[in-house]
Amino acid sequence: MDAGLQQDRLKRMAQMLQEQLQPRSPAIPLQVQCALKDSLLVLVQHPPGNAPNPQQVFETLEQSILELPTELTAPIVEAKGAKVKLFLRVLGQQKPYAYHTIELVPALLQFDPEALFKPSEFQPSELIPTPVEVDETQPVAGEPELVEESLDESGKLAVYEGAFGLEDSSLLAEDDANEKAPIKSDRQFTVPPWFWLSVGGIGTAVLVGGSLFALTRPCVIGGCPSLQQAQTLVQRSAQTTRSGGSSQQSTADLLEAQRLAGAIPPWSSYYGDAQAFKQRLNQALAAETKAATATQKAESVAQPIAEWQTTQTLWKEAIAQMQSVPKDSPLFGFAQERLMTYRANLLFADQRIKAEQTAQQRLNTAKKTAGLAEVRQNTAQQLVEWQLAQSTWQVAINNLTQISNGTTSHAEAQRLMESYTQKLQAVGDRATKEQQAAKVYAQAQTAAQRANALQQQNQWSQAVSAWQSALAAAKQVPNDSVLTDEAQTLMTSYTGSLKQAESVARVRSDLERICTAEGKICDYTITNSVIEVRFSPSYERRVRTLGGLSSFSGDAETLYKIDKHLASLRTALQTVCTNSGVPMAVYNSDNQQIGSLIPGG
């Protein structure tokens, strides 16, 4: 036999046996492996901590092996004999804790149903073989080594040598205090003579009825493994879906279940159940078809609303079809599992429709807001108007940023975002400039108010500093702001005020020096129109006294000095008048004007 074909048959056999065995122990994960040595070996493994019933496992395997397709078992039996050895082992352990041997009759495995109804060729002796004796001392694994792949308890691929790595069966019988003695049993399956008599009688009846093969079709005599297997496939399909497995595998199981149910003939007592089961399967498969179409359409998240509405409709139709499966149907559990998935996907479709609608609304709002921002930007003059345009652009951008990635509006939102951001930056720069202009303009006005107040207090030096600050602030107003012209007007005014203050400050300094040169000579008052100088009484008395005495005594030198002093004082006052550009009036201590000076006089 070809090695590759043999391994394929063994894997298929193991899969089919596991499918029949697992539903009997749903709480315990079971692994089934098949190997071929001098006989067929079947190993069942399970995780530690919870063990299945060995007798139930072996009985299920016996029944399942007898029901295997002959295209799987006949070549193996023909090549290696009819003995089958069954083992039950804990994952990670080297020894099995239970084993069982059965005998298959080759003639039965290779039995051609058509030969039953050919009397001229019928030889009962060919169909009833001599019972095969079983040697219970035969070792379980003394055959040539065979490398077989399996899964260890951690789920990783492991390699067992010597047909699953089982030790010699003699070790199984040892009195091991740490292990339970294995369960051994050997059973031979032969066909009893009454079977052929019964078959012969039935065959005669069938021949009379004109149907040669009715009794050889599935589910005619005894149970109906095909229907049971179809129901098992439905359960497995639900489990595949529940565990997040392949949807293709789940659908394949349903299709195979449909085929098995459809193969049950009308004369079977299970035909009605099979047809009802098949009808529900058709509904389920129709729902699955719609679900597959909806799933395919939903692969792209960013889709127009109309596409998502089509997907939504498909999910609703699939739900309606799956909800029609009644509670008493074998498909009810599967339907409930699928309905959970359908409803979740319908909810997702609903959410995508809402997301698309929300995104479109925000995109439209952003465009309308941007139009308003354009108008405000084009008409803005004052700072408050530029700030209003700036905030409007920001609102438009905020609407764009709230458009979810994964919607059809997102790409357009990103393109608009770049344009809107540039315009927001431009408006923001202008608003900042106008804000700065307003700030320094206000500073200039404040400084000018302070300078005027200082002048009123005759604090001209401090007034000069204030006017300098006011002029500097006015010069900081940007040239292209709305306050540029007003700032130019302020600078012209402030420049004149600064010059005046500087002049008055110099006059005051000069007068202060003159009036206090030799004691208290005079007091002064400075206005924009006139400078008033008043000699102090003490100064007048001193000059009069000194002059009178000098004149009385004939002290010419002292008189000369007095005249020279008065002439120098007059020259100093004239210089102050000329430098200030303001007329000067001179008063005695009695507040009588004794002289006047004009600039340049």
XYZ file of C-alpha atoms in Angstrom:
601
model
C 0.000 0.000 0.000
C 1.268 3.528 -0.836
C 2.633 5.130 2.372
C 1.131 8.554 1.666
C -2.280 7.099 0.907
C -2.080 4.963 4.030
C -1.296 7.950 6.250
C -4.152 9.904 4.680
C -6.580 7.068 5.445
C -5.330 6.837 9.010
C -5.791 10.561 9.567
C -9.284 10.470 8.099
C -10.110 7.468 10.238
C -8.840 9.238 13.374
C -10.870 12.342 12.549
C -14.065 10.367 12.022
C -13.574 8.387 15.221
C -12.920 11.576 17.199
C -16.082 13.155 15.785
C -18.097 10.167 17.001
C -16.321 9.931 20.350
C -16.126 13.577 21.480
C -19.916 14.157 21.874
C -20.038 11.300 24.386
C -17.624 13.186 26.679
C -18.182 16.877 25.833
C -16.525 18.157 29.021
C -13.259 16.305 28.370
C -11.117 17.236 25.317
C -10.172 13.982 23.567
C -7.552 13.278 20.916
C -7.744 10.251 18.648
C -4.781 8.958 16.657
C -4.475 5.941 14.418
C -1.357 4.009 13.460
C -0.722 0.830 11.502
C 1.780 -1.775 12.656
C 1.079 -5.511 12.652
C -2.476 -4.414 13.360
C -4.528 -1.231 13.516
C -3.763 0.821 16.669
C -6.111 3.501 18.011
C -4.910 5.797 20.803
C -7.263 8.083 22.757
C -5.612 10.751 24.942
C -7.051 13.308 27.314
C -5.665 15.965 29.700
C -4.922 14.977 33.302
C -7.381 15.647 36.065
C -10.591 14.347 34.513
C -10.890 10.952 32.819
C -13.705 9.546 30.657
C -15.366 6.205 31.289
C -13.025 3.646 29.619
C -15.822 1.159 28.913
C -17.938 3.842 27.264
C -14.946 5.019 25.220
C -14.127 1.507 23.982
C -17.751 0.668 23.205
C -18.144 3.881 21.216
C -14.950 3.196 19.325
C -16.076 -0.381 18.546
C -19.365 0.822 17.128
C -17.715 3.653 15.224
C -15.048 1.392 13.714
C -17.731 -0.992 12.469
C -19.506 1.955 10.816
C -16.395 3.327 9.106
C -16.529 3.413 5.273
C -15.134 0.247 3.762
C -12.823 2.248 1.530
C -10.939 3.209 4.707
C -10.959 -0.082 6.599
C -10.874 -2.749 3.868
C -7.371 -1.949 2.514
C -5.968 -1.782 6.040
C -7.546 -5.059 7.131
C -6.463 -6.703 3.932
C -2.883 -5.600 4.510
C -2.544 -6.037 8.280
C -5.290 -8.306 9.485
C -8.485 -7.743 11.372
C -7.150 -7.081 14.876
C -7.690 -3.576 16.315
C -6.006 -2.459 19.536
C -7.514 0.433 21.491
C -5.584 2.442 24.108
C -6.590 5.142 26.605
C -3.854 7.364 27.994
C -3.358 10.633 29.897
C -1.516 13.296 27.939
C 2.108 13.433 29.048
C 2.117 9.873 30.427
C 4.152 7.130 28.792
C 1.882 4.209 29.650
C -1.795 3.790 28.840
C -4.009 3.046 31.806
C -6.558 1.031 29.813
C -6.584 -0.953 26.588
C -8.929 -3.131 24.628
C -8.677 -5.498 21.677
C -11.362 -6.225 19.110
C -11.502 -8.474 16.074
C -12.990 -7.492 12.735
C -14.106 -10.082 10.188
C -12.446 -9.258 6.843
C -15.296 -10.738 4.806
C -17.774 -8.481 6.570
C -15.651 -5.409 5.963
C -15.357 -6.218 2.300
C -18.980 -7.359 1.959
C -20.694 -6.365 -1.287
C -24.423 -5.834 -0.603
C -25.277 -6.821 -4.163
C -23.820 -10.275 -3.595
C -26.524 -10.907 -0.987
C -29.118 -11.133 -3.707
C -27.192 -13.335 -6.163
C -28.232 -16.906 -5.154
C -26.103 -18.592 -7.771
C -22.950 -16.993 -6.374
C -23.883 -16.933 -2.704
C -21.503 -18.977 -0.546
C -22.237 -18.630 3.148
C -18.923 -20.224 4.007
C -17.176 -17.328 2.335
C -19.032 -14.807 4.452
C -18.623 -16.540 7.825
C -14.908 -16.774 8.544
C -13.307 -18.901 11.150
C -13.121 -17.041 14.459
C -9.786 -15.436 15.102
C -8.151 -16.408 18.340
C -6.528 -13.660 20.408
C -3.343 -14.161 22.315
C -3.688 -12.072 25.442
C 0.016 -12.282 26.132
C 0.805 -10.630 22.856
C 2.703 -7.393 23.590
C 0.888 -4.186 22.897
C 3.772 -2.481 21.168
C 6.552 -4.801 20.198
C 6.218 -4.013 16.520
C 8.703 -2.157 14.306
C 9.023 1.483 15.236
C 6.713 3.998 13.625
C 7.023 7.752 13.931
C 3.676 9.434 14.488
C 2.904 13.124 15.078
C 0.548 14.206 17.838
C -0.219 17.069 20.187
C 1.148 17.010 23.721
C -0.677 18.413 26.738
C 0.530 21.956 26.013
C -0.894 21.868 22.517
C 2.500 21.690 20.821
C 3.413 19.173 18.176
C 5.186 16.179 19.639
C 6.620 13.043 17.983
C 5.943 9.626 19.428
C 8.112 6.768 18.294
C 7.151 3.157 18.275
C 3.458 3.674 17.483
C 2.469 6.441 19.995
C 5.434 5.696 22.303
C 3.608 2.917 24.191
C 5.764 0.522 26.170
C 5.512 -3.251 26.035
C 2.147 -4.509 27.289
C 3.857 -6.631 29.847
C 4.601 -3.424 31.703
C 0.921 -2.668 31.831
C 0.337 -5.696 34.023
C 2.970 -4.717 36.581
C 1.909 -4.026 40.092
C 2.639 -0.329 40.037
C 1.597 1.378 43.268
C 1.399 4.765 41.568
C -0.783 3.628 38.639
C -4.076 1.849 38.283
C -3.940 -1.596 36.700
C -5.036 -1.266 33.062
C -8.319 -2.639 31.914
C -7.817 -5.449 29.376
C -10.436 -7.019 27.221
C -10.414 -8.945 23.969
C -13.435 -9.380 21.823
C -13.956 -11.178 18.538
C -16.656 -10.068 16.150
C -18.064 -12.736 13.832
C -21.312 -12.923 11.991
C -23.734 -15.448 13.634
C -25.459 -17.988 11.344
C -28.911 -16.613 12.126
C -27.833 -13.302 10.619
C -27.483 -14.845 7.187
C -30.727 -16.738 7.559
C -32.452 -13.500 8.432
C -30.800 -11.736 5.589
C -31.754 -14.542 3.236
C -35.368 -14.303 4.294
C -35.422 -10.571 3.963
C -33.646 -10.850 0.634
C -36.337 -13.149 -0.658
C -39.024 -10.740 0.449
C -37.249 -7.843 -1.178
C -36.758 -9.764 -4.380
C -40.476 -10.419 -4.417
C -41.112 -6.690 -3.929
C -38.844 -5.842 -6.840
C -36.240 -3.813 -4.856
C -32.809 -5.401 -4.641
C -31.003 -2.830 -2.518
C -33.568 -1.229 -0.247
C -32.373 -2.967 2.902
C -28.737 -2.131 2.230
C -29.363 1.654 2.169
C -28.627 3.743 5.304
C -31.074 3.863 8.210
C -33.252 0.958 6.973
C -32.500 -1.589 9.673
C -31.652 -0.615 13.238
C -30.467 2.886 14.084
C -29.595 5.752 11.785
C -25.921 6.698 12.196
C -26.154 9.022 9.186
C -28.750 11.218 10.853
C -26.835 11.088 14.118
C -23.629 12.026 12.324
C -25.427 14.880 10.553
C -26.615 16.220 13.895
C -23.092 15.853 15.289
C -21.746 17.855 12.353
C -24.241 20.612 13.130
C -23.058 20.644 16.742
C -19.459 20.786 15.592
C -20.282 23.630 13.233
C -21.757 25.561 16.161
C -18.672 24.813 18.257
C -16.414 26.002 15.434
C -18.335 29.249 15.248
C -18.389 29.693 19.020
C -14.625 29.206 19.307
C -13.880 31.617 16.470
C -12.873 28.905 14.019
C -13.009 28.929 10.251
C -16.386 29.887 8.809
C -15.548 27.753 5.769
C -15.157 24.696 7.980
C -18.427 25.494 9.743
C -20.258 25.737 6.423
C -18.584 22.588 5.133
C -19.926 20.682 8.149
C -23.432 21.953 7.425
C -23.196 20.921 3.786
C -21.984 17.463 4.758
C -24.830 17.186 7.272
C -27.226 18.166 4.499
C -25.807 15.452 2.240
C -26.076 12.790 4.944
C -29.672 13.714 5.732
C -30.571 13.779 2.051
C -29.135 10.294 1.502
C -31.699 8.661 3.815
C -34.193 6.864 1.523
C -37.960 7.394 1.608
C -38.622 3.862 2.872
C -36.532 4.482 5.997
C -38.411 5.010 9.236
C -36.104 8.006 9.787
C -37.043 9.627 6.489
C -39.553 12.051 8.003
C -37.108 13.203 10.677
C -34.384 13.464 8.066
C -36.538 15.582 5.766
C -37.557 17.896 8.595
C -33.905 18.116 9.642
C -32.889 18.793 6.035
C -35.545 21.485 5.672
C -34.217 23.282 8.732
C -30.703 22.783 7.384
C -31.757 24.422 4.134
C -33.075 27.382 6.104
C -29.865 27.543 8.115
C -27.715 27.300 4.992
C -29.774 29.994 3.287
C -29.218 32.178 6.339
C -25.524 31.311 6.281
C -25.366 32.261 2.605
C -26.833 35.673 3.363
C -24.500 35.979 6.345
C -21.498 35.144 4.158
C -22.577 37.759 1.620
C -23.072 40.324 4.381
C -19.692 39.466 5.882
C -18.013 39.860 2.520
C -19.670 43.215 1.938
C -18.589 44.389 5.391
C -14.911 43.648 4.793
C -14.360 47.288 3.895
C -15.314 49.470 6.857
C -15.432 52.729 4.913
C -18.496 52.345 2.692
C -21.359 54.595 1.630
C -24.499 54.497 3.730
C -26.383 52.702 0.949
C -23.877 49.822 1.001
C -24.151 49.460 4.763
C -27.933 49.535 4.490
C -27.734 46.621 2.032
C -25.536 44.737 4.500
C -27.996 45.596 7.268
C -30.850 44.143 5.230
C -28.913 40.926 4.610
C -28.299 40.461 8.327
C -31.971 41.096 9.103
C -33.026 38.512 6.535
C -30.500 36.006 7.845
C -31.781 36.555 11.391
C -35.376 36.081 10.278
C -34.527 32.787 8.579
C -32.482 31.479 11.495
C -35.161 32.518 14.008
C -37.627 30.233 12.215
C -35.784 27.144 13.516
C -38.097 25.738 16.241
C -36.951 24.747 19.703
C -37.588 21.053 19.097
C -35.264 20.974 16.071
C -31.749 19.475 16.410
C -30.601 22.705 14.751
C -32.015 24.916 17.499
C -28.753 25.084 19.464
C -26.790 25.849 16.312
C -29.337 28.476 15.315
C -29.075 30.191 18.693
C -25.278 30.296 18.433
C -25.450 31.775 14.952
C -28.145 34.247 15.959
C -25.789 35.697 18.546
C -23.228 36.291 15.805
C -25.825 37.616 13.373
C -27.205 40.088 15.880
C -23.733 41.282 16.798
C -22.970 41.847 13.119
C -26.311 43.589 12.616
C -25.474 45.864 15.527
C -22.103 46.573 13.910
C -23.837 47.433 10.618
C -26.245 49.723 12.511
C -23.289 51.417 14.168
C -21.508 51.877 10.845
C -24.628 53.452 9.320
C -24.885 55.804 12.280
C -21.166 56.565 12.061
C -21.471 57.358 8.350
C -24.493 59.576 8.975
C -22.759 61.399 11.823
C -19.596 61.842 9.770
C -21.556 63.256 6.830
C -23.413 65.661 9.105
C -20.164 66.883 10.663
C -18.589 67.298 7.227
C -21.538 69.378 6.029
C -21.470 71.456 9.226
C -17.732 72.038 8.809
C -18.223 73.265 5.229
C -21.017 75.667 6.233
C -18.962 76.985 9.146
C -15.957 77.474 6.869
C -18.113 79.563 4.500
C -19.125 81.817 7.389
C -15.492 82.082 8.496
C -14.514 83.215 4.971
C -17.078 86.037 5.081
C -15.962 87.196 8.527
C -12.326 87.058 7.523
C -12.892 89.177 4.409
C -14.772 91.909 6.298
C -12.751 91.977 9.536
C -11.252 95.336 10.582
C -11.166 95.585 14.350
C -9.482 93.135 16.686
C -12.799 91.682 17.869
C -13.769 90.951 14.260
C -10.524 89.125 13.550
C -10.945 87.136 16.747
C -14.476 86.180 15.688
C -13.206 84.955 12.302
C -10.473 83.006 14.044
C -12.907 81.236 16.392
C -15.184 80.408 13.436
C -12.353 78.667 11.550
C -11.532 76.762 14.741
C -15.130 75.498 15.008
C -14.974 74.251 11.406
C -11.736 72.394 12.107
C -13.159 70.890 15.299
C -16.004 69.378 13.256
C -13.486 67.833 10.861
C -11.404 66.319 13.660
C -14.494 64.526 15.004
C -15.018 62.632 11.723
C -13.982 59.029 12.424
C -11.299 57.265 10.470
C -13.056 54.438 8.668
C -15.877 56.529 7.238
C -16.216 57.662 3.645
C -16.133 61.296 4.803
C -12.746 60.932 6.458
C -10.623 61.348 3.317
C -12.397 64.563 2.290
C -12.202 65.791 5.874
C -8.420 65.351 5.806
C -8.130 67.354 2.584
C -10.269 70.165 3.989
C -8.354 70.062 7.254
C -5.147 71.129 5.512
C -6.831 74.075 3.798
C -8.760 75.187 6.868
C -5.682 74.971 9.067
C -3.739 77.293 6.749
C -6.551 79.826 6.797
C -6.863 79.583 10.563
C -3.137 80.266 10.841
C -3.393 83.352 8.642
C -6.360 84.732 10.546
C -4.688 83.876 13.823
C -1.550 85.778 12.823
C -3.633 88.811 11.892
C -5.614 88.629 15.116
C -2.353 88.398 17.063
C -1.017 91.440 15.220
C -4.150 93.440 15.929
C -4.050 92.335 19.540
C -0.432 93.485 19.825
C -1.307 96.772 18.123
C -4.168 97.394 20.522
C -1.917 96.571 23.450
C 0.920 98.971 22.581
C -1.560 101.644 21.487
C -3.174 101.482 24.911
C 0.266 101.629 26.540
C 1.101 104.761 24.559
C -2.094 106.463 25.651
C -1.521 105.527 29.287
C 2.032 106.898 29.210
C 0.838 110.172 27.642
C -1.794 110.574 30.367
C 0.910 110.088 32.986
C 3.185 112.676 31.275
C 0.453 115.314 31.286
C -0.200 114.667 34.968
C 3.490 115.116 35.768
C 3.591 118.370 33.851
C 0.652 119.628 35.901
C 2.722 118.879 38.972
C 5.727 120.725 37.477
C 7.651 117.449 37.482
C 9.061 118.023 34.060
C 11.953 115.577 34.242
C 9.562 112.726 35.015
C 7.243 114.055 32.336
C 10.046 113.785 29.776
C 10.484 110.053 30.646
C 6.723 109.468 30.376
C 6.544 111.141 26.950
C 9.476 109.044 25.775
C 7.627 105.860 26.862
C 4.432 106.989 25.137
C 6.293 107.708 21.892
C 8.119 104.353 21.991
C 4.827 102.465 22.510
C 3.173 104.289 19.633
C 6.051 103.368 17.347
C 5.447 99.636 18.107
C 2.000 99.644 16.459
C 2.420 97.489 13.270
C 2.248 99.369 9.995
C -0.571 97.236 8.494
C -2.880 97.121 11.501
C -6.180 98.876 11.853
C -4.571 101.288 14.394
C -1.637 102.285 12.170
C -3.061 105.686 11.163
C -4.100 106.534 14.695
C -0.682 105.520 15.961
C 0.954 107.913 13.449
C -1.187 110.744 14.790
C -0.185 109.884 18.324
C 3.493 109.827 17.405
C 3.288 113.344 15.923
C 1.564 114.689 19.017
C 3.824 112.880 21.420
C 6.939 114.079 19.630
C 5.885 117.726 20.120
C 4.945 117.128 23.727
C 8.252 115.440 24.360
C 10.194 118.359 22.887
C 8.211 120.800 24.970
C 8.742 118.794 28.099
C 12.410 118.479 27.387
C 12.601 122.265 26.853
C 10.719 123.030 30.038
C 12.887 120.590 31.902
C 15.978 122.430 30.652
C 14.453 125.830 31.576
C 13.654 124.601 34.995
C 17.143 123.298 35.375
C 18.613 126.608 34.240
C 16.291 128.678 36.408
C 16.959 126.433 39.345
C 20.664 127.032 38.869
C 20.192 130.824 38.473
C 17.767 131.336 41.325
C 19.843 129.387 43.824
C 23.319 130.462 42.743
C 23.936 132.668 45.780
C 21.303 131.775 48.284
C 17.674 132.280 47.413
C 17.580 134.806 44.591
C 14.228 134.133 42.960
C 11.262 131.864 42.419
C 9.789 130.904 39.021
C 6.660 129.612 37.400
C 6.607 128.031 33.938
C 3.557 127.823 31.702
C 3.150 127.255 28.003
C 2.768 131.026 27.404
C 5.047 132.769 29.887
C 7.833 132.266 32.388
C 7.404 134.324 35.551
C 10.418 135.122 37.740
C 9.995 136.806 41.179
C 12.883 138.037 43.258
C 12.806 136.918 46.836
C 12.448 139.566 49.577
C 15.688 138.537 51.232
C 17.581 138.974 47.974
C 16.119 142.425 47.383
C 16.920 143.571 50.918
C 20.460 142.379 50.634
C 21.040 144.092 47.290
C 19.414 147.333 48.426
C 21.248 147.388 51.678
C 24.623 146.657 50.112
C 24.036 149.201 47.368
C 22.845 151.890 49.723
C 25.767 151.474 52.059
C 28.242 151.376 49.218
C 26.763 154.517 47.698
C 26.751 156.309 51.044
C 30.306 155.391 51.766
C 31.478 155.954 48.219
C 32.517 152.320 47.788
C 32.684 152.329 44.007
C 34.116 148.871 43.753
C 31.176 147.326 45.589
C 28.756 149.298 43.467
C 30.545 148.009 40.362
C 30.189 144.432 41.545
C 26.465 144.935 42.244
C 25.892 146.296 38.739
C 27.916 143.490 37.181
C 25.903 140.876 39.162
C 22.581 142.370 38.059
C 23.744 142.492 34.437
C 24.847 138.849 34.595
C 21.524 137.876 36.124
C 19.653 139.665 33.348
C 21.791 137.929 30.672
C 21.152 134.506 32.237
C 17.407 135.129 32.332
C 17.452 136.297 28.693
C 19.286 133.107 27.671
C 16.658 131.007 29.420
C 13.904 132.946 27.690
C 15.534 132.533 24.289
C 16.223 128.797 24.760
C 12.698 128.082 25.921
C 11.067 130.216 23.236
C 8.644 131.510 25.849
C 8.418 135.211 26.980
C 9.547 135.976 30.508
C 8.144 138.464 33.016
C 10.276 139.572 35.978
C 8.638 140.671 39.258
C 9.929 142.134 42.530
C 9.077 140.640 45.843
C 5.979 142.832 46.019
C 4.688 141.151 42.851
C 5.241 144.245 40.754
C 6.579 143.646 37.240
C 9.949 145.302 36.929
C 10.908 143.915 33.554
C 10.103 141.617 30.628
C 12.135 139.537 28.205
C 11.313 138.037 24.843
C 13.042 135.129 23.076
C 16.013 136.419 21.147
C 15.699 139.911 22.669
